[in-house]
Coordinates of C-alpha atoms and ligand atoms in Angstrom, one line a residue:
Chain N
X1 CA -33.1 -20.3 20.8
X2 CA -31.3 -21.1 17.6
X3 CA -34.4 -22.2 15.8
X4 CA -36.2 -19.1 16.9
X5 CA -33.5 -16.8 15.6
X6 CA -33.4 -18.7 12.3
X7 CA -37.2 -18.3 11.9
X8 CA -36.9 -14.6 12.6
X9 CA -34.1 -14.1 10.1
X10 CA -36.1 -16.1 7.5
X11 CA -39.2 -13.9 8.1
X12 CA -37.1 -10.7 7.8
X13 CA -35.5 -11.8 4.5
X14 CA -38.9 -12.9 3.2
X15 CA -40.5 -9.6 4.1
X16 CA -37.6 -7.7 2.4
X17 CA -38.1 -9.6 -0.8
X18 CA -41.9 -9.1 -0.7
X19 CA -41.3 -5.4 -0.3
X20 CA -38.9 -5.4 -3.2
X21 CA -41.3 -7.3 -5.5
X22 CA -44.1 -5.0 -4.7
X23 CA -42.1 -1.8 -5.2
X24 CA -40.3 -3.1 -8.4
X25 CA -43.8 -3.7 -9.9
X26 CA -42.9 -7.3 -10.8
X27 CA -45.6 -8.9 -13.0
X28 CA -44.8 -12.2 -14.6
X29 CA -48.0 -12.0 -16.6
X30 CA -46.8 -8.9 -18.4
X31 CA -43.5 -10.7 -19.2
X32 CA -45.5 -13.6 -20.6
X33 CA -47.6 -11.4 -22.8
X34 CA -44.5 -9.5 -24.0
X35 CA -42.5 -12.6 -24.9
X36 CA -44.0 -13.0 -28.4
X37 CA -43.1 -9.4 -29.2
X38 CA -39.5 -10.0 -28.0
X39 CA -39.4 -13.1 -30.1
X40 CA -40.6 -11.3 -33.2
X41 CA -38.0 -8.6 -32.8
X42 CA -35.3 -11.2 -32.3
X43 CA -36.4 -12.9 -35.4
X44 CA -36.4 -9.6 -37.4
X45 CA -32.9 -8.9 -36.0
X46 CA -31.4 -11.6 -38.2
X47 CA -29.2 -11.1 -40.1
X48 CA -27.3 -8.3 -38.3
X49 CA -26.9 -5.2 -40.3
X50 CA -23.3 -4.1 -40.5
X51 CA -24.0 -1.5 -43.2
X52 CA -22.0 1.7 -42.6
X53 CA -19.5 -0.4 -40.7
X54 CA -17.0 2.5 -40.5
X55 CA -19.3 4.7 -38.5
X56 CA -19.8 1.8 -36.1
X57 CA -16.1 1.3 -35.8
X58 CA -15.5 5.0 -35.2
X59 CA -18.1 4.9 -32.4
X60 CA -16.5 1.9 -30.9
X61 CA -13.1 3.6 -31.0
X62 CA -14.8 6.6 -29.4
X63 CA -16.1 4.4 -26.6
X64 CA -12.7 2.8 -25.9
X65 CA -11.0 6.2 -26.0
X66 CA -13.6 7.6 -23.6
X67 CA -13.2 4.8 -21.1
X68 CA -9.4 4.8 -21.3
X69 CA -9.0 8.6 -20.9
X70 CA -11.6 8.7 -18.2
X71 CA -9.9 6.0 -16.3
X72 CA -6.5 7.6 -16.6
X73 CA -7.7 11.0 -15.5
X74 CA -9.6 9.5 -12.7
X75 CA -6.5 7.6 -11.6
X76 CA -4.4 10.8 -11.7
X77 CA -6.9 12.5 -9.4
X78 CA -6.9 9.4 -7.2
X79 CA -3.2 9.6 -6.5
X80 CA -3.3 12.3 -3.9
X81 CA -6.8 11.3 -2.9
X82 CA -5.8 7.8 -1.9
X83 CA -2.7 8.9 0.0
X84 CA -4.9 11.3 2.1
X85 CA -7.6 8.7 2.5
X86 CA -5.4 5.7 3.6
X87 CA -5.0 5.7 7.4
X88 CA -1.3 4.8 7.2
X89 CA -0.3 7.5 4.7
X90 CA -2.5 10.5 5.6
X91 CA -0.6 13.5 6.9
X92 CA -3.5 14.8 9.0
X93 CA -6.7 13.5 10.6
X94 CA -8.9 16.3 9.2
X95 CA -7.6 15.7 5.6
X96 CA -8.2 12.0 6.2
X97 CA -11.9 12.5 6.9
X98 CA -12.3 15.1 4.1
X99 CA -10.6 12.8 1.5
X100 CA -12.8 9.9 2.6
X101 CA -15.9 12.0 2.3
X102 CA -14.9 13.3 -1.1
X103 CA -14.1 9.9 -2.5
X104 CA -17.4 8.4 -1.2
X105 CA -19.3 11.2 -2.9
X106 CA -17.5 10.7 -6.2
X107 CA -17.9 7.0 -6.0
X108 CA -21.6 7.3 -5.0
X109 CA -22.5 9.3 -8.1
X110 CA -22.5 7.2 -11.3
X111 CA -20.5 8.1 -14.4
X112 CA -23.9 8.2 -16.1
X113 CA -25.1 11.0 -13.8
X114 CA -21.9 13.0 -14.0
X115 CA -22.0 12.6 -17.8
X116 CA -25.5 14.0 -17.9
X117 CA -24.3 17.1 -16.0
X118 CA -21.2 17.5 -18.3
X119 CA -23.3 17.2 -21.4
X120 CA -25.2 20.2 -20.1
X121 CA -21.9 22.0 -19.4
X122 CA -19.6 21.1 -22.3
X123 CA -22.1 19.9 -24.9
X124 CA -22.9 16.6 -26.6
X125 CA -20.1 14.2 -27.4
X126 CA -17.5 11.9 -25.9
X127 CA -15.7 14.7 -24.0
X128 CA -18.6 14.9 -21.6
X129 CA -18.3 11.1 -21.2
X130 CA -14.6 11.3 -20.5
X131 CA -15.3 13.9 -17.7
X132 CA -18.1 11.8 -16.3
X133 CA -16.1 8.7 -16.1
X134 CA -13.0 10.5 -14.8
X135 CA -14.9 11.9 -11.8
X136 CA -16.6 8.7 -10.8
X137 CA -13.5 6.6 -11.4
X138 CA -11.4 9.0 -9.2
X139 CA -13.6 7.9 -6.3
X140 CA -13.6 4.2 -7.2
X141 CA -9.9 4.0 -7.9
X142 CA -9.0 6.1 -4.8
X143 CA -11.2 3.8 -2.7
X144 CA -9.5 0.6 -4.0
X145 CA -6.1 2.1 -3.8
X146 CA -6.4 3.3 -0.3
X147 CA -7.6 -0.1 0.8
X148 CA -4.6 -1.7 -0.8
X149 CA -2.3 0.8 0.8
X150 CA -3.9 0.1 4.2
X151 CA -3.2 -3.6 4.0
X152 CA 0.5 -3.1 3.4
X153 CA 2.9 -4.2 6.2
X154 CA 4.1 -1.3 8.3
X155 CA 7.6 -2.8 8.8
X156 CA 9.4 -1.6 5.7
X157 CA 7.8 1.9 6.2
X158 CA 9.0 2.0 9.8
X159 CA 12.5 1.0 8.6
X160 CA 12.4 3.8 6.1
X161 CA 11.1 6.2 8.8
X162 CA 14.3 5.5 10.8
X163 CA 16.3 7.0 7.9
X164 CA 14.9 10.4 8.9
X165 CA 13.4 11.0 5.5
X166 CA 10.1 12.8 4.8
X167 CA 6.8 11.2 4.2
X168 CA 6.7 11.3 0.4
X169 CA 10.1 9.8 0.0
X170 CA 9.2 7.0 2.4
X171 CA 6.0 6.3 0.6
X172 CA 7.7 6.3 -2.8
X173 CA 10.7 4.2 -1.8
X174 CA 9.3 1.8 0.8
X175 CA 5.6 1.5 0.4
X176 CA 4.8 1.8 -3.3
X177 CA 6.9 -1.1 -4.7
X178 CA 5.1 -3.6 -2.7
X179 CA 1.6 -2.3 -3.5
X180 CA 2.2 -1.3 -7.1
X181 CA 1.0 -4.6 -8.7
X182 CA -2.2 -4.4 -6.6
X183 CA -2.7 -0.7 -7.6
X184 CA -2.2 -1.5 -11.3
X185 CA -4.5 -4.4 -11.1
X186 CA -7.4 -2.4 -9.6
X187 CA -6.9 0.3 -12.1
X188 CA -7.3 -2.2 -14.9
X189 CA -10.3 -3.6 -13.2
X190 CA -11.9 -0.1 -13.2
X191 CA -10.9 0.3 -16.9
X192 CA -12.8 -2.9 -17.8
X193 CA -15.8 -1.7 -15.8
X194 CA -15.7 1.8 -17.4
X195 CA -15.7 0.3 -20.9
X196 CA -18.9 -1.5 -20.1
X197 CA -20.3 1.6 -18.6
X198 CA -19.3 3.8 -21.6
X199 CA -21.2 1.6 -24.0
X200 CA -24.4 3.2 -22.7
X201 CA -23.2 6.7 -22.1
X202 CA -24.3 7.7 -25.6
X203 CA -27.9 7.4 -24.4
X204 CA -27.4 10.6 -22.5
X205 CA -25.6 12.2 -25.5
X206 CA -22.1 11.6 -24.2
X207 CA -20.9 9.9 -27.4
X208 CA -19.6 6.5 -28.2
X209 CA -21.4 3.4 -29.5
X210 CA -24.3 4.0 -27.1
X211 CA -25.4 6.8 -29.4
X212 CA -25.8 4.4 -32.3
X213 CA -27.6 2.0 -30.1
X214 CA -30.1 4.5 -28.9
X215 CA -30.9 5.8 -32.4
X216 CA -31.3 2.3 -33.8
X217 CA -33.6 1.3 -30.9
X218 CA -35.6 4.5 -31.5
X219 CA -36.0 3.5 -35.1
X220 CA -36.8 -0.1 -34.2
X221 CA -34.0 -1.1 -36.5
X222 CA -33.3 -4.5 -34.9
X223 CA -30.7 -5.9 -37.4
X224 CA -28.7 -2.7 -36.6
X225 CA -29.2 -3.2 -32.8
X226 CA -28.0 -6.7 -33.2
X227 CA -24.9 -5.6 -35.1
X228 CA -24.1 -3.0 -32.4
X229 CA -24.5 -5.5 -29.6
X230 CA -22.1 -7.9 -31.4
X231 CA -19.5 -5.1 -31.6
X232 CA -20.0 -4.2 -27.9
X233 CA -19.5 -7.8 -27.0
X234 CA -16.4 -8.1 -29.1
X235 CA -15.0 -4.9 -27.7
X236 CA -15.7 -5.8 -24.0
X237 CA -14.3 -9.3 -24.5
X238 CA -11.2 -7.9 -26.1
X239 CA -10.5 -5.4 -23.3
X240 CA -11.2 -8.0 -20.6
X241 CA -8.7 -10.3 -22.3
X242 CA -6.0 -7.7 -22.6
X243 CA -6.6 -6.6 -19.0
X244 CA -6.6 -10.1 -17.7
X245 CA -3.3 -10.8 -19.5
X246 CA -1.6 -7.7 -18.1
X247 CA -2.8 -8.5 -14.6
X248 CA -1.4 -12.1 -14.9
X249 CA 1.9 -10.5 -15.7
X250 CA 1.7 -8.2 -12.7
X251 CA 1.0 -11.0 -10.2
Chain C
X1 CA 33.0 11.9 24.4
X2 CA 29.2 11.9 24.9
X3 CA 27.4 8.5 25.2
X4 CA 25.8 7.0 22.2
X5 CA 22.7 6.5 24.3
X6 CA 21.6 7.7 27.7
X7 CA 18.2 6.6 29.0
X8 CA 16.9 7.9 32.4
X9 CA 13.8 6.7 34.2
X10 CA 11.8 5.7 31.2
X11 CA 8.2 4.8 31.8
X12 CA 5.6 3.3 29.5
X13 CA 2.3 1.8 30.3
X14 CA -0.2 0.0 28.1
X15 CA -3.8 0.0 29.3
X16 CA -2.7 0.8 32.8
X17 CA -0.1 -1.9 32.9
X18 CA 3.5 -0.7 33.5
X19 CA 5.7 -2.2 30.9
X20 CA 8.7 0.1 31.6
X21 CA 9.1 1.3 35.1
X22 CA 11.8 3.9 35.5
X23 CA 14.2 2.1 33.2
X24 CA 17.7 3.5 32.7
X25 CA 20.7 2.4 30.6
X26 CA 23.8 3.9 29.0
X27 CA 25.6 2.8 25.8
X28 CA 29.0 4.1 25.0
X29 CA 30.3 4.6 21.5
X30 CA 31.7 1.3 20.2
X31 CA 30.0 -0.7 22.9
X32 CA 27.7 -3.7 22.3
X33 CA 25.1 -3.9 25.1
X34 CA 22.7 -6.9 25.1
X35 CA 19.3 -6.4 26.5
X36 CA 18.4 -9.7 28.0
X37 CA 15.0 -10.9 29.1
X38 CA 12.3 -13.4 28.5
X39 CA 9.5 -12.5 26.1
X40 CA 7.0 -10.0 27.4
X41 CA 9.4 -8.1 29.6
X42 CA 9.2 -5.0 27.4
X43 CA 12.3 -5.2 25.2
X44 CA 10.4 -4.3 22.0
X45 CA 8.5 -1.6 23.8
X46 CA 11.8 -0.1 25.1
X47 CA 13.5 -0.1 21.7
X48 CA 10.5 1.4 20.0
X49 CA 10.3 4.1 22.6
X50 CA 13.9 4.9 22.1
X51 CA 13.4 5.4 18.4
X52 CA 10.2 7.2 19.1
X53 CA 8.2 4.7 17.0
X54 CA 6.2 4.6 20.3
X55 CA 5.9 7.5 22.7
X56 CA 7.1 7.0 26.3
X57 CA 5.0 8.3 29.1
X58 CA 8.0 9.8 31.1
X59 CA 11.7 9.8 31.3
X60 CA 14.7 11.1 29.2
X61 CA 16.3 9.7 26.1
X62 CA 19.6 11.2 24.8
X63 CA 21.0 9.9 21.5
X64 CA 24.3 11.7 21.0
X65 CA 23.2 15.3 21.7
X66 CA 19.6 14.8 20.7
X67 CA 17.0 14.8 23.5
X68 CA 14.7 12.3 21.8
X69 CA 12.0 12.6 24.4
X70 CA 11.4 16.3 23.6
X71 CA 11.4 16.2 19.9
X72 CA 8.7 16.1 17.3
X73 CA 8.2 16.8 13.6
X74 CA 11.2 17.8 11.6
X75 CA 13.6 17.8 14.6
X76 CA 12.6 14.3 15.4
X77 CA 13.3 13.2 11.8
X78 CA 16.7 14.7 11.9
X79 CA 17.4 12.9 15.2
X80 CA 16.1 9.6 13.9
X81 CA 18.8 9.8 11.2
X82 CA 21.3 9.1 14.1
X83 CA 19.6 5.8 14.9
X84 CA 19.9 2.6 12.8
X85 CA 17.2 0.2 13.6
X86 CA 17.4 -3.6 12.9
X87 CA 14.1 -5.4 13.3
X88 CA 13.3 -9.0 14.1
X89 CA 11.5 -9.4 10.8
X90 CA 14.1 -7.5 8.8
X91 CA 11.5 -5.2 7.3
X92 CA 13.0 -5.0 3.9
X93 CA 11.0 -3.8 0.9
X94 CA 10.2 -7.2 -0.7
X95 CA 10.1 -6.1 -4.3
X96 CA 13.3 -4.0 -4.1
X97 CA 16.8 -5.3 -4.6
X98 CA 19.3 -5.6 -1.8
X99 CA 21.0 -2.5 -3.1
X100 CA 17.9 -0.4 -3.2
X101 CA 17.0 -1.6 0.3
X102 CA 20.4 -0.5 1.6
X103 CA 19.9 2.9 -0.1
X104 CA 16.9 3.4 2.1
X105 CA 19.5 4.5 4.7
X106 CA 20.4 7.5 2.5
X107 CA 16.8 8.6 1.8
X108 CA 17.0 11.7 4.0
X109 CA 19.6 13.4 2.0
X110 CA 18.3 12.5 -1.5
X111 CA 15.8 14.7 -3.4
X112 CA 12.3 13.5 -3.9
X113 CA 12.5 13.4 -7.7
X114 CA 15.6 11.2 -7.5
X115 CA 13.8 8.8 -5.2
X116 CA 10.8 8.7 -7.6
X117 CA 13.1 8.2 -10.6
X118 CA 15.1 5.6 -8.6
X119 CA 18.3 7.5 -9.5
X120 CA 20.4 7.8 -6.3
X121 CA 23.6 9.9 -6.4
X122 CA 26.7 8.0 -7.3
X123 CA 28.3 8.6 -3.9
X124 CA 25.4 7.0 -2.2
X125 CA 25.5 4.0 -4.5
X126 CA 29.2 3.6 -3.8
X127 CA 28.5 3.7 -0.1
X128 CA 25.7 1.1 -0.5
X129 CA 28.0 -1.2 -2.5
X130 CA 30.7 -0.8 0.2
X131 CA 28.2 -1.6 2.9
X132 CA 27.0 -4.7 1.1
X133 CA 30.6 -5.8 0.6
X134 CA 31.2 -5.3 4.4
X135 CA 28.3 -7.6 5.2
X136 CA 29.4 -10.1 2.6
X137 CA 26.6 -9.7 0.2
X138 CA 28.2 -7.8 -2.7
X139 CA 27.2 -10.6 -5.1
X140 CA 23.6 -10.3 -4.1
X141 CA 23.3 -6.5 -4.7
X142 CA 20.7 -6.9 -7.5
X143 CA 18.8 -9.8 -6.0
X144 CA 15.3 -9.1 -4.9
X145 CA 15.0 -8.9 -1.1
X146 CA 12.3 -11.6 -0.9
X147 CA 14.7 -14.0 -2.6
X148 CA 17.3 -13.8 0.1
X149 CA 17.5 -16.1 3.1
X150 CA 16.6 -14.8 6.5
X151 CA 20.3 -14.3 7.5
X152 CA 21.0 -12.5 4.3
X153 CA 18.0 -10.3 4.7
X154 CA 19.2 -9.3 8.2
X155 CA 22.6 -8.5 6.8
X156 CA 21.0 -6.2 4.2
X157 CA 19.2 -4.6 7.1
X158 CA 22.5 -4.0 8.9
X159 CA 24.0 -2.6 5.7
X160 CA 21.0 -0.2 5.5
X161 CA 21.9 1.0 9.0
X162 CA 25.6 1.3 8.1
X163 CA 25.1 3.7 5.1
X164 CA 23.0 5.8 7.4
X165 CA 26.2 6.5 9.4
X166 CA 24.2 6.6 12.6
X167 CA 25.8 6.8 16.0
X168 CA 23.5 4.3 17.6
X169 CA 22.2 1.0 16.4
X170 CA 19.1 -0.5 18.0
X171 CA 18.4 -4.1 17.2
X172 CA 15.2 -5.9 18.3
X173 CA 15.8 -9.6 18.6
X174 CA 17.7 -9.5 15.3
X175 CA 18.5 -13.2 15.3
X176 CA 15.2 -14.6 16.8
X177 CA 14.0 -15.9 13.4
X178 CA 17.4 -17.2 12.2
X179 CA 19.1 -20.6 12.5
X180 CA 22.0 -20.8 15.0
X181 CA 24.8 -20.4 12.4
X182 CA 23.2 -17.4 10.8
X183 CA 22.4 -16.0 14.2
X184 CA 26.1 -16.1 15.3
X185 CA 27.4 -14.5 12.1
X186 CA 24.8 -11.7 12.4
X187 CA 25.7 -11.0 16.0
X188 CA 29.4 -11.1 15.2
X189 CA 28.8 -8.6 12.4
X190 CA 26.9 -6.3 14.8
X191 CA 29.7 -6.5 17.4
X192 CA 32.4 -5.8 14.8
X193 CA 30.5 -2.9 13.2
X194 CA 30.1 -1.4 16.6
X195 CA 33.9 -1.3 17.0
X196 CA 34.7 -0.2 13.5
X197 CA 32.3 2.7 13.4
X198 CA 32.5 3.6 17.1
X199 CA 28.8 3.0 17.1
X200 CA 26.8 2.1 20.2
X201 CA 24.7 -1.0 19.8
X202 CA 21.8 -1.9 22.0
X203 CA 20.5 -5.3 21.0
X204 CA 17.7 -7.3 22.6
X205 CA 18.1 -11.1 22.9
X206 CA 16.3 -13.8 24.8
X207 CA 19.2 -16.3 24.8
X208 CA 21.7 -15.7 27.6
X209 CA 24.3 -17.8 25.9
X210 CA 24.4 -15.5 22.9
X211 CA 24.4 -12.5 25.1
X212 CA 27.4 -13.7 27.1
X213 CA 29.3 -14.6 24.0
X214 CA 28.9 -11.4 22.0
X215 CA 28.0 -8.6 24.3
X216 CA 30.4 -6.2 26.1
X217 CA 27.8 -5.8 28.8
X218 CA 24.5 -7.4 29.6
X219 CA 21.5 -5.4 30.8
X220 CA 18.8 -7.6 32.2
X221 CA 15.2 -6.8 31.9
X222 CA 12.8 -8.2 34.5
X223 CA 9.1 -8.5 34.3
X224 CA 7.8 -5.4 36.1
X225 CA 5.5 -6.1 39.1
X226 CA 2.6 -4.6 37.0
Ligands
LIG1 N1 1.0 -1.7 21.3 C1 0.7 -2.4 22.4 N2 -0.5 -2.3 23.0 C2 -0.8 -2.9 24.2 N3 0.1 -3.6 24.9 C3 1.3 -3.8 24.3 C4 1.7 -3.2 23.1 N4 3.0 -3.5 22.9 C5 3.4 -4.2 23.9 N5 2.4 -4.4 24.8 C6 2.5 -5.2 26.0 O1 3.7 -4.8 26.7 C7 4.3 -6.0 27.2 C8 5.8 -6.0 26.7 O2 5.8 -6.4 25.4 P1 7.1 -6.3 24.5 O3 7.7 -5.0 24.6 O4 6.7 -6.8 23.1 O5 8.0 -7.4 25.2 P2 9.2 -8.2 24.6 O6 9.7 -7.5 23.3 O7 10.2 -8.2 25.7 O8 8.7 -9.6 24.3 C9 3.5 -7.2 26.9 O9 2.7 -7.5 28.0 C10 2.7 -6.7 25.7 O10 1.4 -7.3 25.8
LIG2 MG1 9.8 -8.3 21.4

């Protein structure tokens, strides 16, 4: 019986991957043939071209600003959303379902897709990126936050309930302090994630360093691409470090 | 003078099993009544129903002049203000100080923005300090709750009920997770506070010795036939 089940699971997993490989058009031969070209480009990329460094820096700053503002606005939207979405803080069953639906929609649509729409609405530039990130992050942050809130012990909240105070006062006084570190930590996590996501938002015209990346690739200017990748790497590493440091302090 | 607590024919079932079967009890102001019974006899269920943290199936509950069994929403909140509840696990907010935990008892009368800013009115702070002094923890006012011993945490929880100026105190095995010395001092404190504030106390215990020593009256709970 056990062996039979094991074989069945193995077959199912095997079939799934066969399906994926067929649909993803995986062709190792093409990779093999393309390798020399990749190698040639890589060789031509050396040394990285940091000419016009100030433009690159400005784009990098744009990227960080976009990710940070987007995350912050998303978090502000997530505040009411997560309180409605968490089973132990929601004031009403209908609002609970509605908030869950809304945050799943926001989370399900990538910043990239939102940014595309906002480029059409507010024009090219980082502002479209900010809005795109904000909407997607609102969903992600609210999801993580509501999950943290749902894991909190109900004891202190019940004790505060016996004071006869209203829901918001109870949440602020008796629930938030114990989850605040977890909430801050997940917001920092989303911030890191958004920085990585914003490095490519320029490709849809939403500003930041992705814009330079796209134009350099279009021009086959590989030393420039190399320089940009180095800056992206430095930027992402820096933000990851800062975020990790703050999170250590929160713990 | 009306009773602090009057319970008549309270019934509560879980999954078809009768936990409370027409249970009745009275607690007078200043009286310390021990609710005695082995575990599983429905002490927690009873106390939670009285505070309406759980909903009874039938029966009447009067706390002072409030008909608890009839209330909901805002009226229930107002009535809950009359009940201090002391939990077996203390239920303090871990990351808040002893003082802030005591101030929880004043939450109902403080505006939301003050709660958010953490700036409670001076009169409330004075009441909280006085309550901490009464339970012997003035020196620990600014200590974080999770850094206090179990006995100290339970004293903070009692101070929280004191500043609420309620007429009834419900305590659910408040000493079950304390060592014997801490248990005795917490029970002595509950008994003295009942006298000082003319507050009725209904306190569940599973040790007859403690009940006999500290309670004015013992109310035994027996396993219901099911
Ligand atoms: N929320 C609940 N759901 C289902 N059964 C419960 C619940 N709370 C208590 N019970 C049952 O009610 C009975 C009494 O429990 P409880 O009130 O905790 O007793 P005690 O506090 O005296 O130990 C137990 O059989 C318990 O399993
Ligand atoms: Mg119990």
